[in-house]
Coordinates of C-alpha atoms in Angstrom, one line a residue:
M199 CA 25.1 19.0 33.5
I200 CA 22.3 17.7 31.3
P201 CA 20.2 15.0 32.8
P202 CA 20.4 11.5 31.3
I203 CA 17.8 10.3 28.9
S204 CA 16.6 7.7 31.4
F205 CA 15.3 10.6 33.5
L206 CA 13.4 12.5 30.9
P207 CA 10.3 10.3 30.1
A208 CA 8.9 10.7 33.7
R209 CA 9.4 14.4 33.6
L210 CA 8.3 14.6 30.0
A211 CA 4.8 13.4 31.0
R212 CA 4.5 16.6 33.0
F213 CA 5.6 18.7 30.0
V214 CA 3.4 16.9 27.5
S215 CA 0.4 17.4 29.8
G216 CA 0.5 21.0 28.9
F217 CA -0.7 20.1 25.5
R218 CA -3.8 18.3 27.0
L219 CA -5.3 17.1 23.7
P220 CA -2.1 15.7 22.3
A221 CA -1.3 14.1 25.6
M222 CA -4.6 12.3 25.8
L223 CA -4.2 11.1 22.2
A224 CA -0.7 9.8 22.9
L225 CA -1.9 7.9 26.0
L226 CA -4.8 6.4 24.1
L227 CA -2.5 5.3 21.3
L228 CA 0.1 3.8 23.5
V229 CA -2.6 1.7 25.2
A230 CA -4.1 0.7 21.9
A231 CA -0.8 0.0 20.2
P232 CA -0.7 -3.8 20.7
G233 CA -4.0 -4.1 18.9
V234 CA -3.0 -2.2 15.8
A235 CA -1.1 -5.0 14.0
A236 CA -3.7 -7.5 15.0
A237 CA -6.4 -5.3 13.6
Q238 CA -4.6 -5.0 10.4
T239 CA -4.0 -8.7 9.9
S240 CA -7.4 -10.0 11.0
Q241 CA -9.2 -7.5 8.9
T242 CA -10.4 -8.0 5.4
T243 CA -8.8 -5.3 3.2
Q244 CA -11.3 -4.6 0.4
G245 CA -9.9 -1.6 -1.4
Q246 CA -12.8 -0.8 -3.7
A247 CA -14.9 1.6 -1.7
A248 CA -18.6 1.3 -2.7
G249 CA -21.8 0.6 -0.9
A250 CA -22.6 -2.8 -2.3
D251 CA -19.0 -3.9 -1.7
G252 CA -19.4 -3.9 2.0
Q253 CA -23.0 -5.2 1.7
A254 CA -21.8 -8.2 -0.4
R255 CA -19.0 -8.9 2.1
T256 CA -21.5 -8.7 5.0
L257 CA -24.0 -11.1 3.4
A258 CA -21.3 -13.5 2.2
A259 CA -19.9 -13.7 5.7
K260 CA -23.2 -13.7 7.6
G261 CA -23.0 -16.1 10.4
A262 CA -19.3 -16.7 9.7
S263 CA -16.5 -16.6 12.2
P264 CA -13.1 -15.2 11.4
A265 CA -10.2 -17.5 10.4
P266 CA -7.6 -15.4 12.2
D267 CA -4.5 -17.0 10.7
L268 CA -5.5 -17.7 7.1
R269 CA -4.6 -14.7 5.0
I270 CA -5.0 -14.4 1.3
G271 CA -3.0 -11.8 -0.6
S272 CA -3.3 -10.2 -4.0
K273 CA -1.2 -8.2 -6.4
R274 CA -2.2 -4.6 -7.5
F275 CA -4.3 -5.2 -10.6
T276 CA -7.9 -5.9 -11.2
E277 CA -7.8 -9.7 -11.9
S278 CA -5.7 -10.4 -8.8
Y279 CA -8.2 -8.5 -6.6
I280 CA -11.1 -10.5 -8.0
L281 CA -9.4 -13.9 -7.7
A282 CA -8.4 -13.2 -4.1
E283 CA -12.0 -12.2 -3.3
L284 CA -13.3 -15.4 -5.0
L285 CA -11.0 -17.6 -2.9
A286 CA -12.1 -15.8 0.3
Q287 CA -15.8 -15.9 -0.4
Q288 CA -15.6 -19.6 -1.4
V289 CA -14.0 -20.4 2.0
T290 CA -16.6 -18.3 3.8
A291 CA -19.5 -20.0 2.2
R292 CA -18.2 -23.6 2.5
T293 CA -16.7 -23.4 6.0
G294 CA -18.4 -20.5 7.8
Q295 CA -15.0 -18.9 8.4
T296 CA -13.8 -15.6 7.0
P297 CA -10.2 -15.4 6.0
A298 CA -8.4 -12.1 6.0
V299 CA -7.7 -10.6 2.5
S300 CA -4.7 -8.3 2.0
Q301 CA -5.5 -6.7 -1.3
G302 CA -3.2 -4.8 -3.6
L303 CA 0.1 -5.5 -1.8
G304 CA 2.1 -4.5 -4.8
N305 CA 4.2 -6.2 -7.5
T306 CA 5.4 -9.8 -7.6
A307 CA 8.5 -9.1 -5.4
I308 CA 6.6 -7.6 -2.5
V309 CA 3.7 -10.2 -2.5
Y310 CA 6.2 -13.1 -2.8
Q311 CA 8.2 -11.7 0.1
A312 CA 5.0 -11.5 2.1
L313 CA 4.3 -15.2 1.3
Q314 CA 7.9 -16.3 2.2
S315 CA 7.7 -14.4 5.6
G316 CA 4.3 -15.9 6.4
S317 CA 2.5 -12.5 6.4
I318 CA 0.1 -14.2 3.9
G319 CA -0.6 -17.9 3.3
L320 CA -1.4 -17.8 -0.4
Y321 CA -2.2 -15.6 -3.3
P322 CA -3.2 -15.9 -7.0
E323 CA -0.2 -16.2 -9.3
Y324 CA 0.7 -17.3 -12.9
T325 CA 2.9 -20.2 -14.0
G326 CA 5.0 -18.1 -16.3
T327 CA 5.7 -15.6 -13.5
I328 CA 6.6 -18.4 -11.1
A329 CA 9.0 -20.1 -13.5
M330 CA 10.7 -17.0 -15.0
E331 CA 10.5 -14.4 -12.2
I332 CA 10.5 -16.4 -9.0
L333 CA 12.4 -19.6 -9.9
K334 CA 14.6 -17.7 -12.4
S335 CA 14.3 -20.4 -14.9
D336 CA 15.6 -19.7 -18.4
K337 CA 12.8 -21.7 -20.0
P338 CA 9.1 -22.4 -19.4
L339 CA 8.3 -25.1 -16.8
S340 CA 5.4 -27.5 -16.5
L341 CA 3.2 -27.5 -13.4
E342 CA 5.0 -30.6 -12.0
E343 CA 8.4 -29.1 -12.6
I344 CA 7.3 -25.9 -10.8
R345 CA 6.1 -28.0 -7.8
G346 CA 9.4 -29.8 -7.6
R347 CA 11.4 -26.6 -7.5
L348 CA 9.1 -24.8 -5.1
A349 CA 9.0 -27.7 -2.5
P350 CA 12.5 -27.0 -1.0
L351 CA 11.3 -23.4 -0.5
G352 CA 8.4 -24.6 1.6
L353 CA 6.0 -23.5 -1.2
G354 CA 3.5 -25.2 -3.5
V355 CA 1.3 -24.4 -6.5
D356 CA -2.2 -25.8 -7.1
I357 CA -5.8 -24.8 -8.1
P358 CA -5.3 -24.0 -11.8
F359 CA -8.3 -21.8 -12.4
G360 CA -8.6 -22.8 -16.0
F361 CA -7.4 -19.7 -18.0
N362 CA -4.2 -18.3 -19.4
D363 CA -3.5 -14.6 -18.8
G364 CA -0.4 -13.8 -20.8
Y365 CA 1.7 -10.8 -21.5
A366 CA 1.4 -9.0 -24.8
L367 CA 1.9 -5.7 -26.5
A368 CA -1.0 -3.8 -27.9
M369 CA -1.5 -0.6 -29.9
R370 CA -4.4 1.3 -31.4
A371 CA -6.0 -0.8 -34.1
A372 CA -6.4 2.2 -36.5
D373 CA -2.6 2.9 -36.2
A374 CA -1.8 -0.7 -36.6
D375 CA -3.8 -1.0 -39.9
R376 CA -2.3 2.3 -41.2
L377 CA 1.3 1.2 -40.5
G378 CA 0.8 -2.5 -41.4
I379 CA 1.8 -3.7 -37.9
R380 CA 0.3 -7.1 -36.9
S381 CA 3.2 -8.7 -35.0
L382 CA 6.1 -7.8 -32.8
S383 CA 8.4 -8.4 -35.7
D384 CA 6.5 -5.7 -37.6
L385 CA 6.8 -3.4 -34.6
A386 CA 10.6 -3.7 -34.7
R387 CA 10.5 -2.1 -38.1
H388 CA 8.9 1.1 -36.6
P389 CA 11.3 2.4 -34.0
D390 CA 9.4 5.7 -33.9
Q391 CA 6.5 4.1 -32.0
R392 CA 6.4 5.4 -28.4
L393 CA 6.2 2.6 -25.8
G394 CA 4.6 3.0 -22.4
L395 CA 5.3 -0.1 -20.3
S396 CA 4.6 -1.0 -16.7
Q397 CA 7.6 -0.7 -14.3
E398 CA 7.3 -4.4 -13.4
F399 CA 7.3 -5.5 -17.1
I400 CA 10.4 -3.3 -17.7
G401 CA 12.3 -5.0 -14.9
R402 CA 11.1 -8.6 -15.2
V403 CA 13.3 -11.4 -16.4
D404 CA 10.5 -12.4 -18.9
G405 CA 9.7 -8.7 -19.7
W406 CA 11.1 -5.9 -21.8
R407 CA 14.8 -6.7 -21.8
G408 CA 14.4 -10.2 -23.1
L409 CA 11.6 -9.2 -25.5
A410 CA 13.7 -6.3 -27.0
Q411 CA 16.7 -8.7 -27.5
R412 CA 14.6 -11.4 -29.1
Y413 CA 12.9 -9.0 -31.6
G414 CA 15.5 -6.3 -31.9
L415 CA 13.3 -3.6 -30.5
R416 CA 15.2 -0.3 -30.4
Q417 CA 12.6 1.8 -28.6
S418 CA 13.2 3.3 -25.1
P419 CA 10.0 2.7 -23.1
T420 CA 8.5 5.0 -20.6
G421 CA 7.5 3.5 -17.3
L422 CA 3.8 3.8 -16.5
D423 CA 1.4 2.3 -14.0
H424 CA -0.5 -0.5 -15.7
G425 CA -3.9 1.0 -15.0
L426 CA -2.9 4.4 -16.3
A427 CA -1.3 3.0 -19.5
Y428 CA -4.8 2.5 -21.0
D429 CA -5.6 6.2 -20.4
A430 CA -2.3 7.2 -21.9
I431 CA -2.8 5.2 -25.1
Q432 CA -6.4 6.4 -25.5
K433 CA -5.2 10.0 -25.3
K434 CA -2.4 9.2 -27.8
Q435 CA 0.4 10.0 -25.3
V436 CA 2.0 6.6 -26.1
D437 CA 1.6 4.3 -29.1
V438 CA 2.2 0.8 -27.6
I439 CA 1.6 -0.6 -24.1
D440 CA 2.0 -3.9 -22.4
I441 CA -1.3 -5.7 -21.6
Y442 CA -2.6 -8.8 -19.9
T443 CA -4.5 -10.8 -22.5
T444 CA -7.6 -11.0 -20.2
D445 CA -7.8 -7.2 -19.8
A446 CA -11.3 -5.8 -20.3
K447 CA -10.2 -2.6 -22.0
I448 CA -8.5 -4.2 -25.0
D449 CA -11.7 -4.4 -27.0
A450 CA -13.4 -1.4 -25.3
L451 CA -10.6 1.0 -26.5
G452 CA -10.2 -0.6 -29.9
L453 CA -6.7 -2.0 -29.4
R454 CA -4.8 -4.5 -31.5
V455 CA -2.9 -7.2 -29.7
L456 CA 0.4 -7.8 -31.5
D457 CA 1.2 -11.4 -32.4
D458 CA 4.1 -12.9 -30.6
D459 CA 5.3 -14.5 -33.8
L460 CA 8.7 -15.7 -32.3
K461 CA 6.9 -17.2 -29.3
Y462 CA 8.8 -15.3 -26.7
F463 CA 6.2 -15.3 -23.9
P464 CA 5.5 -18.5 -22.0
R465 CA 2.0 -19.5 -20.8
Y466 CA 0.7 -17.7 -17.8
D467 CA -1.9 -20.1 -16.4
A468 CA -3.6 -18.7 -13.3
V469 CA -2.9 -20.8 -10.2
V470 CA -2.6 -20.4 -6.4
L471 CA 0.9 -20.1 -4.9
Y472 CA 0.8 -21.2 -1.3
R473 CA 2.8 -22.1 1.7
L474 CA 3.0 -25.9 2.1
D475 CA 1.6 -25.8 5.6
V476 CA -1.7 -24.2 4.5
P477 CA -3.5 -27.5 3.5
R478 CA -2.5 -29.1 6.8
R479 CA -3.5 -26.2 9.0
Y480 CA -6.7 -25.3 7.1
P481 CA -8.0 -28.5 5.5
A482 CA -11.6 -27.4 5.2
A483 CA -10.7 -24.0 3.7
W484 CA -8.2 -25.7 1.3
A485 CA -10.8 -28.2 0.1
A486 CA -13.2 -25.3 -0.5
M487 CA -10.7 -23.4 -2.6
R488 CA -9.8 -26.4 -4.6
E489 CA -13.4 -26.6 -5.9
L490 CA -12.6 -23.5 -8.0
A491 CA -10.0 -25.4 -10.1
G492 CA -11.0 -25.4 -13.8
T493 CA -14.1 -23.2 -13.3
I494 CA -12.9 -20.0 -15.0
D495 CA -12.0 -19.7 -18.7
E496 CA -10.6 -16.6 -20.5
H497 CA -14.0 -15.3 -21.6
T498 CA -15.4 -15.5 -18.0
M499 CA -12.3 -13.7 -16.6
I500 CA -12.5 -11.0 -19.2
A501 CA -16.2 -10.5 -18.3
M502 CA -15.4 -10.2 -14.6
N503 CA -12.6 -7.7 -15.3
A504 CA -14.9 -5.7 -17.5
R505 CA -17.5 -5.4 -14.7
A506 CA -14.8 -3.9 -12.4
E507 CA -13.0 -1.7 -14.9
L508 CA -15.8 -0.6 -17.2
D509 CA -18.9 -0.7 -14.9
G510 CA -17.2 0.1 -11.5
V511 CA -18.8 -3.0 -9.8
P512 CA -17.0 -3.8 -6.5
F513 CA -14.8 -6.9 -6.4
A514 CA -16.9 -8.5 -3.6
V515 CA -20.0 -8.3 -5.8
I516 CA -18.3 -9.7 -8.8
A517 CA -17.0 -12.7 -6.8
R518 CA -20.4 -13.3 -5.2
D519 CA -22.2 -13.2 -8.6
R520 CA -19.6 -15.5 -10.1
L521 CA -19.9 -18.1 -7.4
A522 CA -23.6 -18.0 -7.6
A523 CA -23.8 -18.2 -11.4
G524 CA -21.1 -20.9 -11.5
G525 CA -22.9 -23.3 -9.2
G526 CA -20.5 -22.4 -6.4
A527 CA -21.4 -21.4 -2.9
G528 CA -21.8 -17.7 -3.4
V529 CA -24.4 -15.8 -1.5
A530 CA -26.8 -13.8 -3.6
L531 CA -27.9 -10.3 -3.0
P532 CA -31.5 -9.2 -3.7
A533 CA -32.3 -9.1 -7.4
G534 CA -30.9 -6.0 -9.2
Q535 CA -28.7 -5.0 -6.3
G536 CA -25.5 -5.5 -8.3
D537 CA -26.9 -3.3 -11.1
E538 CA -27.2 -0.1 -9.2
P539 CA -24.8 2.7 -10.3
Y540 CA -21.6 3.1 -8.5
G541 CA -21.1 6.9 -8.5
F542 CA -18.7 9.1 -6.7
W543 CA -20.8 9.7 -3.6
R544 CA -21.5 6.0 -3.2
K545 CA -17.8 5.3 -3.4
L546 CA -16.9 8.3 -1.1
L547 CA -19.4 7.4 1.6
G548 CA -19.1 3.6 1.3
P549 CA -19.3 1.4 4.4
D550 CA -15.5 1.1 4.5
L551 CA -15.1 4.9 5.2
G552 CA -15.1 4.5 9.0
R553 CA -12.7 1.6 9.0
L554 CA -10.3 3.3 6.6
A555 CA -10.5 6.5 8.7
A556 CA -9.7 4.6 11.9
Q557 CA -6.8 2.8 10.3
H558 CA -5.4 6.1 8.8
L559 CA -5.8 8.0 12.1
M560 CA -4.2 5.2 14.1
L561 CA -1.2 5.0 11.8
V562 CA -0.7 8.8 11.9
L563 CA -1.2 9.5 15.6
L564 CA 0.7 6.4 16.8
S565 CA 3.7 7.2 14.6
V566 CA 3.7 10.9 15.7
A567 CA 3.3 9.9 19.4
I568 CA 6.3 7.6 19.2
A569 CA 8.3 10.2 17.3
V570 CA 7.5 12.8 20.1
L571 CA 8.6 10.4 22.8
V572 CA 11.8 9.7 21.0
A573 CA 12.7 13.1 19.4
V574 CA 12.0 15.5 22.3
P575 CA 14.3 13.7 24.8
A576 CA 16.9 13.2 22.0
G577 CA 16.7 16.9 21.1
V578 CA 17.2 17.9 24.8
F579 CA 20.2 15.5 25.0
V580 CA 22.0 16.7 21.9
Y581 CA 21.2 20.4 22.2
P582 CA 24.3 21.4 24.3
R583 CA 26.5 18.9 22.3
Y584 CA 27.1 20.8 19.1
R585 CA 28.9 18.1 17.1
L586 CA 26.5 15.4 18.2
R587 CA 23.6 17.6 17.5
A588 CA 24.8 18.2 13.9
L589 CA 25.4 14.5 13.4
V590 CA 22.0 13.4 14.8
L591 CA 20.0 16.2 12.9
G592 CA 21.9 15.3 9.8
M593 CA 21.1 11.6 10.0
T594 CA 17.4 12.3 10.7
G595 CA 17.4 14.8 7.7
L596 CA 18.9 12.1 5.6
L597 CA 15.9 9.8 6.3
Q598 CA 13.7 12.5 4.7
T599 CA 15.5 12.0 1.4
I600 CA 14.7 8.3 1.1
P601 CA 11.6 7.9 -1.1
S602 CA 8.6 6.5 0.8
L603 CA 8.2 3.4 -1.3
A604 CA 11.9 2.6 -1.0
M605 CA 11.7 3.1 2.8
L606 CA 8.8 0.7 3.0
A607 CA 10.7 -1.9 0.9
I608 CA 13.7 -1.6 3.2
L609 CA 11.6 -2.0 6.3
I610 CA 9.8 -5.0 4.9
T611 CA 13.2 -6.7 4.4
V612 CA 14.4 -5.6 7.9
T613 CA 11.2 -6.6 9.8
G614 CA 10.3 -9.6 7.6
R615 CA 6.7 -8.4 7.7
I616 CA 4.1 -6.4 5.7
G617 CA 1.3 -4.3 7.0
A618 CA 1.2 -2.0 10.1
V619 CA 4.6 -2.7 11.5
P620 CA 6.8 -1.5 8.6
A621 CA 4.3 1.3 7.9
L622 CA 4.5 2.6 11.5
A623 CA 8.3 2.4 11.5
A624 CA 8.5 4.4 8.2
L625 CA 6.0 7.1 9.4
T626 CA 7.9 7.4 12.7
L627 CA 11.2 7.8 11.0
Y628 CA 9.8 10.5 8.8
A629 CA 8.3 12.3 11.8
L630 CA 11.5 12.5 13.8
L631 CA 13.2 15.4 12.0
P632 CA 10.5 18.1 12.4
V633 CA 10.0 17.3 16.1
M634 CA 13.7 17.0 16.9
R635 CA 14.7 20.1 14.9
N636 CA 12.0 22.2 16.5
T637 CA 13.0 20.9 20.0
V638 CA 16.5 22.1 19.4
A639 CA 15.3 25.4 17.9
G640 CA 12.9 26.0 20.8
L641 CA 15.7 25.4 23.4
D642 CA 18.0 27.7 21.3
E643 CA 15.5 30.6 21.6
I644 CA 15.8 30.6 25.4
S645 CA 18.1 33.4 26.5
S646 CA 21.2 32.7 28.5
G647 CA 19.9 35.2 31.0
M648 CA 16.9 33.0 31.7
R649 CA 19.1 30.0 32.3
L650 CA 21.4 32.0 34.6
A651 CA 18.4 33.3 36.6
A652 CA 17.2 29.7 37.0
T653 CA 20.6 28.7 38.3
A654 CA 20.7 31.6 40.6
L655 CA 17.4 30.5 42.1
G656 CA 19.1 27.3 43.0
M657 CA 17.4 25.1 40.4
T658 CA 19.1 21.9 39.5
P659 CA 19.7 21.1 35.8
R660 CA 16.7 18.8 35.8
Q661 CA 14.4 21.4 37.3
R662 CA 15.6 24.0 34.9
I663 CA 14.8 21.8 31.9
T664 CA 11.4 20.6 33.1
L665 CA 10.2 23.8 34.8
I666 CA 11.8 26.5 32.6
E667 CA 13.2 25.4 29.3
L668 CA 10.7 22.9 28.0
P669 CA 7.6 25.0 28.9
L670 CA 9.2 28.0 27.1
A671 CA 10.1 25.9 24.1
R672 CA 6.7 24.2 24.0
P673 CA 5.1 26.4 21.3
T674 CA 8.1 25.7 19.0
I675 CA 8.0 22.0 19.7
L676 CA 4.3 22.0 19.1
A677 CA 4.9 23.5 15.6
G678 CA 7.3 20.6 14.9
V679 CA 4.6 18.1 16.0
R680 CA 2.1 19.9 13.7
T681 CA 4.5 19.6 10.7
A682 CA 5.2 15.9 11.5
T683 CA 1.4 15.2 11.7
S684 CA 0.8 16.8 8.3
I685 CA 3.7 14.8 6.7
S686 CA 2.4 11.6 8.2
I687 CA -1.2 12.1 7.0
G688 CA 0.1 12.4 3.4
T689 CA 2.7 9.7 3.7
A690 CA 0.3 7.2 5.3
T691 CA -1.6 6.8 2.0
I692 CA 1.5 5.0 0.6
A693 CA 1.2 2.4 3.4
A694 CA -1.7 0.8 1.6
F695 CA 0.8 -0.5 -1.0
I696 CA 2.0 -3.0 1.7
G697 CA -1.4 -3.8 3.2
A698 CA -1.4 -1.3 6.1
G699 CA -4.8 0.1 5.3
G700 CA -6.0 3.6 5.5
F701 CA -7.4 5.9 2.8
G702 CA -4.5 4.8 0.5
E703 CA -6.5 1.6 -0.1
R704 CA -8.9 3.5 -2.3
I705 CA -6.1 5.3 -4.0
V706 CA -4.2 2.1 -4.8
T707 CA -7.3 0.4 -6.1
G708 CA -8.2 3.5 -8.1
L709 CA -4.8 3.4 -9.8
A710 CA -5.3 -0.2 -10.6
L711 CA -8.7 0.4 -12.2
N712 CA -7.8 3.9 -13.6
D713 CA -10.9 5.1 -11.6
S714 CA -10.6 8.8 -11.0
Q715 CA -13.7 8.8 -8.8
L716 CA -12.2 6.1 -6.5
L717 CA -8.9 8.0 -6.4
L718 CA -10.8 11.1 -5.2
A719 CA -12.7 9.0 -2.7
G720 CA -9.4 8.2 -1.1
A721 CA -7.7 11.6 -1.5
L722 CA -10.5 13.8 -0.3
P723 CA -10.9 12.1 3.2
A724 CA -7.1 12.3 3.6
A725 CA -7.2 16.0 2.8
A726 CA -10.1 16.5 5.2
M727 CA -8.1 14.8 7.9
A728 CA -5.1 17.1 7.2
L729 CA -7.4 20.2 7.5
A730 CA -8.9 18.9 10.7
S731 CA -5.4 18.3 12.2
E732 CA -4.4 21.9 11.3
L733 CA -7.5 23.2 12.9
A734 CA -6.9 21.2 16.1
F735 CA -3.3 22.4 16.3
E736 CA -4.3 26.0 15.7
L737 CA -6.7 25.8 18.6
V738 CA -4.1 24.3 20.9
D739 CA -1.5 26.9 19.7
R740 CA -3.9 29.8 20.5
R741 CA -4.6 28.4 23.9
L742 CA -0.9 28.1 24.7
R743 CA -0.4 31.7 23.6
R744 CA -3.2 32.9 25.9
Q745 CA -1.6 31.0 28.7
T746 CA 1.8 32.5 28.0
G747 CA 0.2 36.0 27.9
R748 CA -1.4 35.5 31.3
Y749 CA 1.9 34.2 32.7
T750 CA 3.8 37.2 31.3
T751 CA 1.5 39.8 32.8
A752 CA 1.1 38.1 36.2

């Protein structure tokens, strides 16, 4: 008779103690677990890793106390990062409180869901997007009309920054002159032109489908990340891309913005989309942010985007300089500080390295620890039950086939939250299969003679499992934990797309900026963590083998 699951955790502690190092880590993580989500939400998530970034944030928040519940979000493109940082620094300077900033949460759907669920209180948005994509209007709406339709949803719109950042299509100016293409109607007469469009633009109500129908465009676009599209058109891998009209690389790469001669696109005036309770709960912070209304025009926004995309200046420095230059409440760094070069080593060894490493390590180890505590008892329970074993292993295997971004999207919907909670859930689900499969495999390796001998010695089923079978299966189970840890280290980088932190923050921001150095600054530490985990498990494995050898010869 196999002991019930309720018995196993107490005995399992004795089994896990044989691992020593993994057991200590599991215990530490279980004690620290309640603070993980709090650390994620109270923490300012600045994805662009550079030395002056952290220094600007430190000086801007000097003497400031945290505003634990006020959370500002942003989408995953340069301008949204900058505007979110502007709002946060303005609040810090005017009120002495530092709101949390969840940068680069993803596309409109994810950030809007975070707003609805209360995971964030506000984020920079655009009137055209609100009208067409969120409110599903079939025509442009005025600001007052938008307010009226948002109010029943518990949302509001305010703080018009003062500029319009519209959608458009652009191509290389030399090719446009050669082919005589100046407008979207002209483009329709050249179906051989290759289009590389962002996935969000392809799927939006006010995006590709309506545009193609209006102009009779017959091309089949290729989906590209917005930041990578500029690199693709520069290398002549595509001929036409979608752009934001305040993008800095339009002039830098010599692109021609095609005229929307049939006036398909609405205005996309930059505003703040917020929960209606924010002004009431944070009146001082709200008053500070409202001072930014009308302070940024198109040329100013293009210049700020250029500093990030072309010069590699961190978002916090750009925001600080803008507030100082615009008569706002920005805190200035020493003269010339913002002009220092932002090379690879400065990005790699930036002040956020320790924070990102701690977040990444916590996500990985906590998810693996939970997976071990679930999968090992489950593996023991299903092992003698062949049909149930096949069903359970099949279901955990099926989880591995779900793409990580899709899994995160599902868990955001299920939990109603963004950040650490859905990220930990996803990583735990992915870690279940290797641990459970190796638990079953380890038990299967034990000979029937060994089990009969244990029974002959008068051992109860519980004693046989805890004293004989699990210790003998321990090397195989450890190999499963090793595999689960490697999988989790890599998958945890995706968690940054929903504000869960870790080295993926740098990767996500590097994608948005098309900054290969920043991508490497996120990928290399993750790779180093994976190598370190392999070394740690190799040392534990050798120790276990030596112990097994001594036991065998005794």
